mmCIF file of C-alpha atoms and ligand atoms in Angstrom:
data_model
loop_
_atom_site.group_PDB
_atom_site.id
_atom_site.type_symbol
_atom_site.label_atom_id
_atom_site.label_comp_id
_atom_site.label_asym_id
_atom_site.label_seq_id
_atom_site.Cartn_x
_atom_site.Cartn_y
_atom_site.Cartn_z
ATOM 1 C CA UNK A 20 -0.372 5.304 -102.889
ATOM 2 C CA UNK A 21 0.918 7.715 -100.571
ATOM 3 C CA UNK A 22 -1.962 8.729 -97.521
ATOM 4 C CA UNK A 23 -3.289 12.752 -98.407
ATOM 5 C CA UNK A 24 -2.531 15.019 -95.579
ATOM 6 C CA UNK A 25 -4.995 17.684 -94.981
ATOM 7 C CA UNK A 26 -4.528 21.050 -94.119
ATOM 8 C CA UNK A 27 -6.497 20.092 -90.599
ATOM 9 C CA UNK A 28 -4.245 16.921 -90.103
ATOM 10 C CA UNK A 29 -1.064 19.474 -90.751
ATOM 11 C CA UNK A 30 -2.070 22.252 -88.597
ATOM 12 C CA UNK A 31 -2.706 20.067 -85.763
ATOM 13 C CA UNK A 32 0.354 18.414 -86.490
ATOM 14 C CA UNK A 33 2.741 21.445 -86.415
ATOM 15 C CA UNK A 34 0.392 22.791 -83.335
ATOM 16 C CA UNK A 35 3.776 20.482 -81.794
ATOM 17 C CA UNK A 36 6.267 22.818 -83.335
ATOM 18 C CA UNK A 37 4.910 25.258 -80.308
ATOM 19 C CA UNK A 38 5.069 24.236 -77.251
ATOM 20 C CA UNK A 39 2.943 26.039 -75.175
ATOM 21 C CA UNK A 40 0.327 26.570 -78.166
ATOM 22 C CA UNK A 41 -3.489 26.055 -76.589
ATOM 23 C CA UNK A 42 -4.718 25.438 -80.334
ATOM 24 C CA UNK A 43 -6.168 28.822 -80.475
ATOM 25 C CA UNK A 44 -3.442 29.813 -83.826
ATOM 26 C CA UNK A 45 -4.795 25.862 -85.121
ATOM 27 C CA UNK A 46 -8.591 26.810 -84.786
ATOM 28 C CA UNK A 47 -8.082 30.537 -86.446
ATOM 29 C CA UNK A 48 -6.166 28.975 -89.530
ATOM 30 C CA UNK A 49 -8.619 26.104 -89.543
ATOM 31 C CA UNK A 50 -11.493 28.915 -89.795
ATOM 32 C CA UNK A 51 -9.779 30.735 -92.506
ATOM 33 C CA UNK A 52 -9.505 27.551 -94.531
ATOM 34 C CA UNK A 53 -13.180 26.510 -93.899
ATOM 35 C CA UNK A 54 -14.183 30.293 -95.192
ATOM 36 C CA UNK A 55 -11.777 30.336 -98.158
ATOM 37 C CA UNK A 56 -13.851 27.129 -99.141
ATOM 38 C CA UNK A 57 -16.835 29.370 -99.064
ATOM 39 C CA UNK A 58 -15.469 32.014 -101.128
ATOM 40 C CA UNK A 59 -14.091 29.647 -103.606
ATOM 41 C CA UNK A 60 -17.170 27.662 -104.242
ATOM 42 C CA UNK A 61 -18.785 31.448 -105.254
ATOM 43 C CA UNK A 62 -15.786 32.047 -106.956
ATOM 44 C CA UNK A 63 -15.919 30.057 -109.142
ATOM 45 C CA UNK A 64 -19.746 30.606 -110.045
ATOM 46 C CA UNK A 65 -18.687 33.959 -111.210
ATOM 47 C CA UNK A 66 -19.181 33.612 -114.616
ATOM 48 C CA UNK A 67 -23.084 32.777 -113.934
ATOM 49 C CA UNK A 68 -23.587 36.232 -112.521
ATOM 50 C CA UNK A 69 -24.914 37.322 -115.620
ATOM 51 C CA UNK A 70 -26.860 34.132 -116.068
ATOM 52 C CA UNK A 71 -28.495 34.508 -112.934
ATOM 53 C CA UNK A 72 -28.775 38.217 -112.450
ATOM 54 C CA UNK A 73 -26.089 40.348 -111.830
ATOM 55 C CA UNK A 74 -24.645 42.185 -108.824
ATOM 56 C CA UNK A 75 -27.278 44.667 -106.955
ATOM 57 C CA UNK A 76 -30.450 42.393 -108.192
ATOM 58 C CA UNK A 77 -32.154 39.504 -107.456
ATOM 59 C CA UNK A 78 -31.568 35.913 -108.752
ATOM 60 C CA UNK A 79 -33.727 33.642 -110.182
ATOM 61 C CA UNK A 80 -33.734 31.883 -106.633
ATOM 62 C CA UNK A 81 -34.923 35.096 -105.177
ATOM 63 C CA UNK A 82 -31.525 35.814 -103.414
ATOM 64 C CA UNK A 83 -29.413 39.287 -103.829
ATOM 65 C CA UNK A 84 -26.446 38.841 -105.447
ATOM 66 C CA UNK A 85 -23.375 40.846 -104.186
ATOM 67 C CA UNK A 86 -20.179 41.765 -105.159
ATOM 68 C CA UNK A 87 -17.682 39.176 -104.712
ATOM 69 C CA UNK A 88 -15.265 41.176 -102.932
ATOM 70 C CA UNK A 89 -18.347 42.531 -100.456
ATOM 71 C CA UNK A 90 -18.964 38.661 -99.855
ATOM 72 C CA UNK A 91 -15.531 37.558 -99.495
ATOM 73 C CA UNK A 92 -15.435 40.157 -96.924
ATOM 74 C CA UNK A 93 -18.146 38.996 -95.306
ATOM 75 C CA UNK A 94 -17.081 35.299 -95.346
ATOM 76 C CA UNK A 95 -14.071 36.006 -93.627
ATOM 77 C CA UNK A 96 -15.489 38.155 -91.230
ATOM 78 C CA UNK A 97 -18.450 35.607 -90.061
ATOM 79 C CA UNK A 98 -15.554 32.789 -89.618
ATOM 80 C CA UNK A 99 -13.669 34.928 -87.389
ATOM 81 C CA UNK A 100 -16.798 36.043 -85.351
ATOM 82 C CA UNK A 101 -17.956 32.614 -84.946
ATOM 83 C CA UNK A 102 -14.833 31.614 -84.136
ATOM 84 C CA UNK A 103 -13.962 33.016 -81.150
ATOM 85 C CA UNK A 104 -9.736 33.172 -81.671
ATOM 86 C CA UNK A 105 -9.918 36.562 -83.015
ATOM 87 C CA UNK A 106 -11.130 40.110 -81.080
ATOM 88 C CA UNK A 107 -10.017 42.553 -83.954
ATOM 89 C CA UNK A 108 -10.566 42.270 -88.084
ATOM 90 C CA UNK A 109 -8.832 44.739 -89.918
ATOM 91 C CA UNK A 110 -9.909 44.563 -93.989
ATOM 92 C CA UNK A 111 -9.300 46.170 -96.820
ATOM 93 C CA UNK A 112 -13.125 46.338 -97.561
ATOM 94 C CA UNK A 113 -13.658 48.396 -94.337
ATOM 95 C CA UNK A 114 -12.229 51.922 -93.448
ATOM 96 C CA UNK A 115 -12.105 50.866 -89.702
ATOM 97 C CA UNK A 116 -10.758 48.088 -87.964
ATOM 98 C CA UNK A 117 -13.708 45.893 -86.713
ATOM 99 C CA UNK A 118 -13.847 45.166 -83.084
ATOM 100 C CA UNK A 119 -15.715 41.746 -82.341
ATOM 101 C CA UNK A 120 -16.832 42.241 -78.880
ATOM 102 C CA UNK A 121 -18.739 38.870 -77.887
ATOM 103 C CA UNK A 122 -18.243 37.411 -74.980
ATOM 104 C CA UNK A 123 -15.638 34.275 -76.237
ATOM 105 C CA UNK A 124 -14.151 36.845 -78.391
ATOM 106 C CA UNK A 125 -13.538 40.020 -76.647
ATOM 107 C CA UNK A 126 -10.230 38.521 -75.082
ATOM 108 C CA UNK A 127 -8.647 36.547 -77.463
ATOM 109 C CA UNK A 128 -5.202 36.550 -78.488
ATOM 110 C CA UNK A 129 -5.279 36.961 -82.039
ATOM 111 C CA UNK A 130 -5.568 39.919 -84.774
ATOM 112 C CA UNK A 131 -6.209 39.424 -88.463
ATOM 113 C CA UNK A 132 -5.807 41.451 -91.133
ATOM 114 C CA UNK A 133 -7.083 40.676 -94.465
ATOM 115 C CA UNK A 134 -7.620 41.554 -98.058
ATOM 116 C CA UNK A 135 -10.259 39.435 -98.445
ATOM 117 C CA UNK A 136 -10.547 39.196 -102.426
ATOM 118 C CA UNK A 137 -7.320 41.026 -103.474
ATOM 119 C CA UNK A 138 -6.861 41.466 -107.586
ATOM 120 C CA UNK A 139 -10.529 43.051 -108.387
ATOM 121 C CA UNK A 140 -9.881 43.864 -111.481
ATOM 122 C CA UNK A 141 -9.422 40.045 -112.458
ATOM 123 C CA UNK A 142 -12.954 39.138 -110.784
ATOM 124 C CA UNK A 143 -15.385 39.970 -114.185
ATOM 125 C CA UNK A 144 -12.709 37.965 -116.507
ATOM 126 C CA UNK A 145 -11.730 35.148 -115.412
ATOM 127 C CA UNK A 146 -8.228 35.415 -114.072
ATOM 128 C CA UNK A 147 -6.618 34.405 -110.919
ATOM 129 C CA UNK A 148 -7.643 36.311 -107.708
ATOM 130 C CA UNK A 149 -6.404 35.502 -103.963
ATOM 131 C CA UNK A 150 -7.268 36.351 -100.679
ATOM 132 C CA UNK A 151 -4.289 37.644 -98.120
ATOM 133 C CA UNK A 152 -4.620 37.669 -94.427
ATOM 134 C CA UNK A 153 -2.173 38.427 -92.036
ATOM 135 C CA UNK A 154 -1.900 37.013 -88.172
ATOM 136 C CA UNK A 155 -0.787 38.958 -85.098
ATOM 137 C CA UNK A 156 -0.692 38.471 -81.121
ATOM 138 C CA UNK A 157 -2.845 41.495 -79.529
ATOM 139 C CA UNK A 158 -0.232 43.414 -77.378
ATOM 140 C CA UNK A 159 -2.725 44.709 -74.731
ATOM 141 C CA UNK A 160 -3.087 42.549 -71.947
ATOM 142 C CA UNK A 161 -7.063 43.922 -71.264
ATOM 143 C CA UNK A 162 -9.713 46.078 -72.250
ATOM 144 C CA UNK A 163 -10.419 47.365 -75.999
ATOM 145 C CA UNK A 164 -7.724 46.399 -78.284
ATOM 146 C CA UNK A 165 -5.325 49.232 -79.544
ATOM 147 C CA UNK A 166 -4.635 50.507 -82.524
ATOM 148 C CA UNK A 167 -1.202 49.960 -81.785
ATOM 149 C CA UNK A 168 -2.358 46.158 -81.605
ATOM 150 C CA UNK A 169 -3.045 46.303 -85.117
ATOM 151 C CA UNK A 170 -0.162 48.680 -86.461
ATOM 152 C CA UNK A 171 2.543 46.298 -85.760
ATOM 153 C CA UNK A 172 5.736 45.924 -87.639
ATOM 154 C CA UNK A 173 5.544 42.748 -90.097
ATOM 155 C CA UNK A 174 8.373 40.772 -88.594
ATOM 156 C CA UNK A 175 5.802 40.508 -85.596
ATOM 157 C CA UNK A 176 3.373 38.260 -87.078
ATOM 158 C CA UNK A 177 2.678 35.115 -86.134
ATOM 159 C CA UNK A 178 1.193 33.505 -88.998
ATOM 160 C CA UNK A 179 0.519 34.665 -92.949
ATOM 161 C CA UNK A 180 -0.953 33.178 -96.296
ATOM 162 C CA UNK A 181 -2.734 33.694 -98.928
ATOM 163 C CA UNK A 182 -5.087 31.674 -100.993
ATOM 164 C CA UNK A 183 -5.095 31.750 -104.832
ATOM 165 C CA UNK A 184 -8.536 31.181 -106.468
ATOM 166 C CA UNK A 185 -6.712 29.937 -110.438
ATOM 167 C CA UNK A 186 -7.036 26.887 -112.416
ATOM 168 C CA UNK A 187 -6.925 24.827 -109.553
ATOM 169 C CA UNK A 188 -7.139 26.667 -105.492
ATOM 170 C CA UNK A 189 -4.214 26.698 -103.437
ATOM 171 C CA UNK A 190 -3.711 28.012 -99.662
ATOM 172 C CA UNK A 191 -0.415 28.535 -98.681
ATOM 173 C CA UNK A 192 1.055 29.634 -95.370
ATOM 174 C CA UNK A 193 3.663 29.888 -92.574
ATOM 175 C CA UNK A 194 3.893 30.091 -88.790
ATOM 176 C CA UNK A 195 7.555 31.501 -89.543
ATOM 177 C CA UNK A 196 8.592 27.595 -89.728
ATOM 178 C CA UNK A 197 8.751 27.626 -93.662
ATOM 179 C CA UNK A 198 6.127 27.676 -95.899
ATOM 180 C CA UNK A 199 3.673 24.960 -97.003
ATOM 181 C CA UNK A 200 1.124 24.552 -100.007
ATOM 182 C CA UNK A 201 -2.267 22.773 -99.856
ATOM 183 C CA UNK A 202 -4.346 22.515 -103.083
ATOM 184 C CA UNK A 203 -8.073 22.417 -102.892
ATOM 185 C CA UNK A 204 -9.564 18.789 -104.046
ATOM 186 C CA UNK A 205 -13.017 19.700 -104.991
ATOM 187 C CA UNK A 206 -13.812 15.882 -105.136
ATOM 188 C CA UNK A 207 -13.180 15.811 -101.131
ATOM 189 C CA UNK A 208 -13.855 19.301 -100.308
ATOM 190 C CA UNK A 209 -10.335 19.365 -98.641
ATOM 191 C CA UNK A 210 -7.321 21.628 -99.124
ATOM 192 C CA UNK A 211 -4.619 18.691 -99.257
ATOM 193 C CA UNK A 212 -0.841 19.504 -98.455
ATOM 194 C CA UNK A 213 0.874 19.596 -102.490
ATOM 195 C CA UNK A 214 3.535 21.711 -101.922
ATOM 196 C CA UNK A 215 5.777 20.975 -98.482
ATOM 197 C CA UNK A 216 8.094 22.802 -98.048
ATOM 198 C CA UNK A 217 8.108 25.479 -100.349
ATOM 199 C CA UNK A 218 11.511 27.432 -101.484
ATOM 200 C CA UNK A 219 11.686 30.454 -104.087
ATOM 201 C CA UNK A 220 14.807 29.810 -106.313
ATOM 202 C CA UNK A 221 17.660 31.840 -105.261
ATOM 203 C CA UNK A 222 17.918 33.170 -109.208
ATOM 204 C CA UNK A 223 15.295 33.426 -111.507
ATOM 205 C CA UNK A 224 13.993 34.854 -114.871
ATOM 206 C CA UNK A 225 10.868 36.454 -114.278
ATOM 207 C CA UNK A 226 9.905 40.010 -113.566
ATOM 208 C CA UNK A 227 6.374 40.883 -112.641
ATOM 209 C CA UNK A 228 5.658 44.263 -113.133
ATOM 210 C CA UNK A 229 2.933 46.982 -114.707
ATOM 211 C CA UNK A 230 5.157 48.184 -117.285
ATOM 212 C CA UNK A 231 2.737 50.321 -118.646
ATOM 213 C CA UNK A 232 3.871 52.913 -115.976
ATOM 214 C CA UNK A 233 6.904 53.091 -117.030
ATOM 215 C CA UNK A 234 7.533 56.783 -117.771
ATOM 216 C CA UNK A 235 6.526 57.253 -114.188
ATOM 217 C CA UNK A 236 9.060 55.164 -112.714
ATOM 218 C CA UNK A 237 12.154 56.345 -110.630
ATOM 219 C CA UNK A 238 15.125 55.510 -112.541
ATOM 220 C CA UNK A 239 16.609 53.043 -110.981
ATOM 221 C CA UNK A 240 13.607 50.944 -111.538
ATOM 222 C CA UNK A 241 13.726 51.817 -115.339
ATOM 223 C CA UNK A 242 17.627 50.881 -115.622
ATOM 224 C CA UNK A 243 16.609 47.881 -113.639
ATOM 225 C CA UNK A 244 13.931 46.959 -116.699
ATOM 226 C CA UNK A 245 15.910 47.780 -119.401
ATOM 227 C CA UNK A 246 18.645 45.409 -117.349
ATOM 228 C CA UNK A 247 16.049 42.606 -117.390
ATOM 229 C CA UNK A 248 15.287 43.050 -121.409
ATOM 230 C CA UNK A 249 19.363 43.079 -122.332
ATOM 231 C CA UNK A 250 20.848 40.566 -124.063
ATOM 232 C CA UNK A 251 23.541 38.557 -121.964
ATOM 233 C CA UNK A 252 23.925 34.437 -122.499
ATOM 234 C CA UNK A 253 25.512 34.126 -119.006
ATOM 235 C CA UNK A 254 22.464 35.244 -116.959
ATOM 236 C CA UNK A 255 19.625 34.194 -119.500
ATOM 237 C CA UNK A 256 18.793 37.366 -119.965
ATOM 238 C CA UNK A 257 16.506 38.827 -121.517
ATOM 239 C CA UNK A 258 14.210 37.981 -118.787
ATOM 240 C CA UNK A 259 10.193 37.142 -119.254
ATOM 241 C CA UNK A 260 8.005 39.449 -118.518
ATOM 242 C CA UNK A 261 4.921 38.261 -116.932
ATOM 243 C CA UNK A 262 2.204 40.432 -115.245
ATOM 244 C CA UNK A 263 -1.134 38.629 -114.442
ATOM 245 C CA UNK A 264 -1.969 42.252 -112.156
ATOM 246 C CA UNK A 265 -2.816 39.816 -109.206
ATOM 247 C CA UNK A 266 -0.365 40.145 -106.959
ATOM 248 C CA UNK A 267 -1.246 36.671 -105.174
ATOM 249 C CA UNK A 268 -1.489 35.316 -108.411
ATOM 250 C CA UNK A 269 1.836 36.743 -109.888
ATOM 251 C CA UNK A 270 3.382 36.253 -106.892
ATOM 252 C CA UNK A 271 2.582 32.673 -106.123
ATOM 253 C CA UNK A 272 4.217 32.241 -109.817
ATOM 254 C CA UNK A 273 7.525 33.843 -108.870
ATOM 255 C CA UNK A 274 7.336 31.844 -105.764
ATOM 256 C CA UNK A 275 7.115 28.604 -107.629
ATOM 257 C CA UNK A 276 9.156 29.526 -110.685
ATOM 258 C CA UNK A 277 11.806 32.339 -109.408
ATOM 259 C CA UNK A 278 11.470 36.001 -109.841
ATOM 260 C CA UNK A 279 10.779 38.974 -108.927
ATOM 261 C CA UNK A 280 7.178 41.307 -108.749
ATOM 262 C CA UNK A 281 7.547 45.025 -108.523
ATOM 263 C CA UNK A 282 5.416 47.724 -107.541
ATOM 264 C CA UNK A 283 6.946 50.987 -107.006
ATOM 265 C CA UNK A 284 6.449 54.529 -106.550
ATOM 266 C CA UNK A 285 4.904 56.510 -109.127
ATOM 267 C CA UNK A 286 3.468 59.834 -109.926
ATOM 268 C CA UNK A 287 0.002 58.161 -109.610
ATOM 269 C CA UNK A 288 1.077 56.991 -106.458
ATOM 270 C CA UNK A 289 3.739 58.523 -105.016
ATOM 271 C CA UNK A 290 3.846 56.419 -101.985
ATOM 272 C CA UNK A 291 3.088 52.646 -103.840
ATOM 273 C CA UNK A 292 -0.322 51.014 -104.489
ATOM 274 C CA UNK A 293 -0.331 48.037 -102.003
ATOM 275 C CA UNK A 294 -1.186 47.810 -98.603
ATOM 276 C CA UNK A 295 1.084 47.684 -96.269
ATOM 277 C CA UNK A 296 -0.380 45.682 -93.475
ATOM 278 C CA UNK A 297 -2.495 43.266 -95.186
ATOM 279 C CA UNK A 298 -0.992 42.840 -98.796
ATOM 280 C CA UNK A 299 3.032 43.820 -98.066
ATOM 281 C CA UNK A 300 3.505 42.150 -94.981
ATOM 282 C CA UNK A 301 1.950 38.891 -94.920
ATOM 283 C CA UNK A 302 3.274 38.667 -98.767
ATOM 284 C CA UNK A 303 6.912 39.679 -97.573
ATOM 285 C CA UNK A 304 6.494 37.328 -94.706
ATOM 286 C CA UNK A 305 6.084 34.038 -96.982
ATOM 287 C CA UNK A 306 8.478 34.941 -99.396
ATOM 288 C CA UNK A 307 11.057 35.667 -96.703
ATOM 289 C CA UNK A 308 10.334 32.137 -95.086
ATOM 290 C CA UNK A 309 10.617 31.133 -99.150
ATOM 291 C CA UNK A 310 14.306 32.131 -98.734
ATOM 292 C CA UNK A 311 13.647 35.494 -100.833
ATOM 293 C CA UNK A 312 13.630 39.448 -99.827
ATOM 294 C CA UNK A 313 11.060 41.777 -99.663
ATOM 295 C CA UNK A 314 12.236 45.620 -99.737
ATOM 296 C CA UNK A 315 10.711 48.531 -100.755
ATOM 297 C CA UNK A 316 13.685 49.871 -102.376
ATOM 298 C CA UNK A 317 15.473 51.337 -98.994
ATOM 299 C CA UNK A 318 13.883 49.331 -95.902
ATOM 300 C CA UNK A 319 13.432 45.478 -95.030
ATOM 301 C CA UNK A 320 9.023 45.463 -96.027
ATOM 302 C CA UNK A 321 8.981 43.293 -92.267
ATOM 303 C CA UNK A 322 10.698 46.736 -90.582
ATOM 304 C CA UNK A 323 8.498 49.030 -91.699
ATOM 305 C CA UNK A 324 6.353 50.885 -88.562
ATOM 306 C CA UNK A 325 2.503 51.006 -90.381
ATOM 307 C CA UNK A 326 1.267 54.835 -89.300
ATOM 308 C CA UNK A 327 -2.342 53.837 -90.907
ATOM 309 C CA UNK A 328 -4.854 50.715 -91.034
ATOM 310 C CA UNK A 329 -4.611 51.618 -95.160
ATOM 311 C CA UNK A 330 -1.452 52.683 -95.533
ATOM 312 C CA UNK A 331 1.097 51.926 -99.026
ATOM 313 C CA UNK A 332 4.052 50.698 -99.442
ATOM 314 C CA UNK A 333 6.136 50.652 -102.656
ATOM 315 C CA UNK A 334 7.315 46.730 -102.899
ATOM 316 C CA UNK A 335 10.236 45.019 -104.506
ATOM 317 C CA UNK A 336 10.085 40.924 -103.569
ATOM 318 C CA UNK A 337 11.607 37.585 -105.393
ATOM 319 C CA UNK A 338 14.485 35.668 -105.621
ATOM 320 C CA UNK A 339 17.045 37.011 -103.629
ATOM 321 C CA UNK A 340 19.868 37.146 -106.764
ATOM 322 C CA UNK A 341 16.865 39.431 -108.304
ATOM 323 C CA UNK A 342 15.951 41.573 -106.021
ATOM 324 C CA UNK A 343 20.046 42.054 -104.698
ATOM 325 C CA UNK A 344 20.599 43.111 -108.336
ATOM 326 C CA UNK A 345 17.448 45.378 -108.342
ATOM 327 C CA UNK A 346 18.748 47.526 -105.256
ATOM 328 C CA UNK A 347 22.130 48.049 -106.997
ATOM 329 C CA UNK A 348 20.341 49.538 -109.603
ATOM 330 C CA UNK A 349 17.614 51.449 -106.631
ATOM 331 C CA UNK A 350 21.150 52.864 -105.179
ATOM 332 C CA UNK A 351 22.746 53.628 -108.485
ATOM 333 C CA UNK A 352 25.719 51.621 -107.900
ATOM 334 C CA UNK A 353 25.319 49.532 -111.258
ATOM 335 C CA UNK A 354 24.555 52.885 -113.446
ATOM 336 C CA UNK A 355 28.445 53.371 -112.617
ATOM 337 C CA UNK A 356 29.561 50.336 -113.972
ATOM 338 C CA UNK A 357 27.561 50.052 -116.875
ATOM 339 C CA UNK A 358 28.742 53.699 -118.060
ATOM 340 C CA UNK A 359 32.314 52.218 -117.197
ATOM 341 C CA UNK A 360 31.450 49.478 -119.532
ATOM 342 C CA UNK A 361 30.003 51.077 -122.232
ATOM 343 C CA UNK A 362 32.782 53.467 -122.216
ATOM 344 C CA UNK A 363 35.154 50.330 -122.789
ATOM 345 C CA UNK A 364 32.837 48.677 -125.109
ATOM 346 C CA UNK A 365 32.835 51.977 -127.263
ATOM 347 C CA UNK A 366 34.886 51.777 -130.863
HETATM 348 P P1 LIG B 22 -6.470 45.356 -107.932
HETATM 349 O O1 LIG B 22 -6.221 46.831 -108.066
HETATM 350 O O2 LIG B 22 -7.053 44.730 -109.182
HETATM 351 O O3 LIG B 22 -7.247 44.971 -106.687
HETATM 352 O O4 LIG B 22 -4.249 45.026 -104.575
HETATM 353 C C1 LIG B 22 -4.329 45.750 -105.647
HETATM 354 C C2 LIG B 22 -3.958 45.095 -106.968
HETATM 355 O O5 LIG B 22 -5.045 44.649 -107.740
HETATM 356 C C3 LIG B 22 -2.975 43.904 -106.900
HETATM 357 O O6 LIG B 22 -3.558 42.659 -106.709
HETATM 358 C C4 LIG B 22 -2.266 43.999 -108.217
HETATM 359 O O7 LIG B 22 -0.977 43.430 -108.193
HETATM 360 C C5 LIG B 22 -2.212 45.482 -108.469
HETATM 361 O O8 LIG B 22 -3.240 46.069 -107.676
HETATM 362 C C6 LIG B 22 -2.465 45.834 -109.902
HETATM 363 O O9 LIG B 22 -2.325 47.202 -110.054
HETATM 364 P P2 LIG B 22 -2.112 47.901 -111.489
HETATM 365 O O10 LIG B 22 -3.384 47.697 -112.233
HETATM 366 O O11 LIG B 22 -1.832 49.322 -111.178
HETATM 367 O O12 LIG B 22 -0.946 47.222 -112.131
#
């Protein structure tokens, strides 16, 4: 039988791949883990809400019961305050960025941004939900953190992952040395590493997308869907659809299987839905360690300057083959040759 790694034992481990590292990147991810835990074991109690008294009132143990997402956040928070690695939280839960200002804290190197129960909508029925957090090195050598600490351009982070809370609980990360998997065994309480090494297929068959928006989408996004549904033995098409409307969930598919997960502009949002800084970036960072892309449609998601803590992004990430093919259609290039083609094709 082959010996389980942990996600400890691997941390420390690649603590190696970094030279000069003090362990302070190896206790923060360590803390995140330990927290995710937390969150998962309530998690998955979700369904006994209603059993034992529902969100806002008091259980039959006498405790308050809160919103999942309201305790996530707080999970994550408390880990990183007791920690001591981190001086500045920014979370989707929270308008402002939250400075932690103890004593072991207030000069620490590290800044974490998180979505700390992302896919809400999923929590009441039972469908995969993740948590996304983002890693980067404060900037300012003393003082109050920035802003500016916090706004930095993806390709600056140290460290991203996500967890996925589905049929069975995964963590996944990187350090920008690949990207490794670690699956929750409830029988040790340990996230063990299941997936080394992790690579996105270069081609896939998958697109992830709400297609119910469709009349609202530019049209090189529609061309690129009605690309995907065409007929065409070469390239297996027509492609699956597959939209969970978790984006750690449907993109942790994709990941696994090959794809690609789309969420553009629309009139309802004219700028995109997701986060930049703590949905976007961390997810464009794994997936380009994965050996995909991550656009969103006209910029690399890793060069984008964030203006806002809260700001959107439009998003376009997967297999590179996919999402190459995508931005001929975002450019208009393949429009061309398919009216060339259909023009031949014609009786
Ligand atoms: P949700 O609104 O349920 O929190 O982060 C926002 C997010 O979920 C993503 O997880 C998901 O991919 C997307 O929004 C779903 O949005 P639509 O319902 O508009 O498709």
């Amino acid at each position: 039988m082959t010996a389980v790694k942990t996600l400890g034992q691997f941390i420390i481990e690649k603590q190696a791949d970094f030279p000069y590292a003090k362990g302070e990147l190896s206790r923060l991810l360590r803390d995140i883990g330990i927290a995710a835990k937390i969150v998962n074991r309530e998690v998955n109690k979700a369904g006994l809400v209603d059993i034992l008294g529902d969100a806002g009132t008091t259980n039959v143990q006498g405790e308050g019961q809160k919103k999942l997402d309201v305790y996530a956040n707080e999970q994550f928070i408390s880990a990183l305050r007791s920690g001591g690695e981190c001086c500045v939280v920014a979370s989707e839960e929270n308008d402002e960025c939250i400075y932690i200002e103890s004593e072991i804290s207030k000069n620490a190197k590290y800044i974490v941004a998180i979505d700390p129960l992302d896919g809400s909508s999923n929590i009441d029925v039972n469908v995969a939900i993740g948590t996304i957090f983002s890693i980067y090195r404060r900037r300012s050598l003393e003082g109050k953190p920035l802003i500016g600490d916090v706004l930095q351009k993806g390709r600056e982070q140290v460290a991203a992952g996500y967890v996925i809370y589905g049929s069975s609980t995964m963590l996944v990360y990187t350090t920008g040395k690949g990207v490794n998997g670690f699956t929750l065994d409830p029988s040790i309480g340990e996230f063990c590493l299941s997936h080394p090494k992790m690579r996105i297929p270069k081609e896939g068959k998958i697109y992830s997308i709400n297609e119910g928006n469709y009349v609202h989408f530019p049209q090189g996004v529609k061309d690129y869907i009605k690309y995907c549904q065409e007929e065409d033995d070469d390239s297996g098409r027509p492609y699956t659809s597959r939209y969970i409307g978790s984006m750690v969930a449907d993109i942790h598919r994709n990941l696994i299987k090959g794809g690609i997960f789309l969420y553009p502009v629309s009139s309802a949002y004219p700028k995109g839905k997701l986060r930049l800084v703590y949905e976007c970036n961390p997810m464009a960072f794994i997936l380009e360690q994965a050996g995909g892309i991550a656009t969103d449609g006209s910029n690399r998601i890793l060069d984008l300057v964030p203006d806002h803590l809260h700001q959107r992004s439009a998003i376009f990430l997967g297999s590179e083959n996919m999402v190459n093919k995508l931005m001929e259609f975002l450019s208009g290039n393949n429009l061309v040759t398919r009216k060339v083609e259909n023009v031949i094709s014609a009786p």
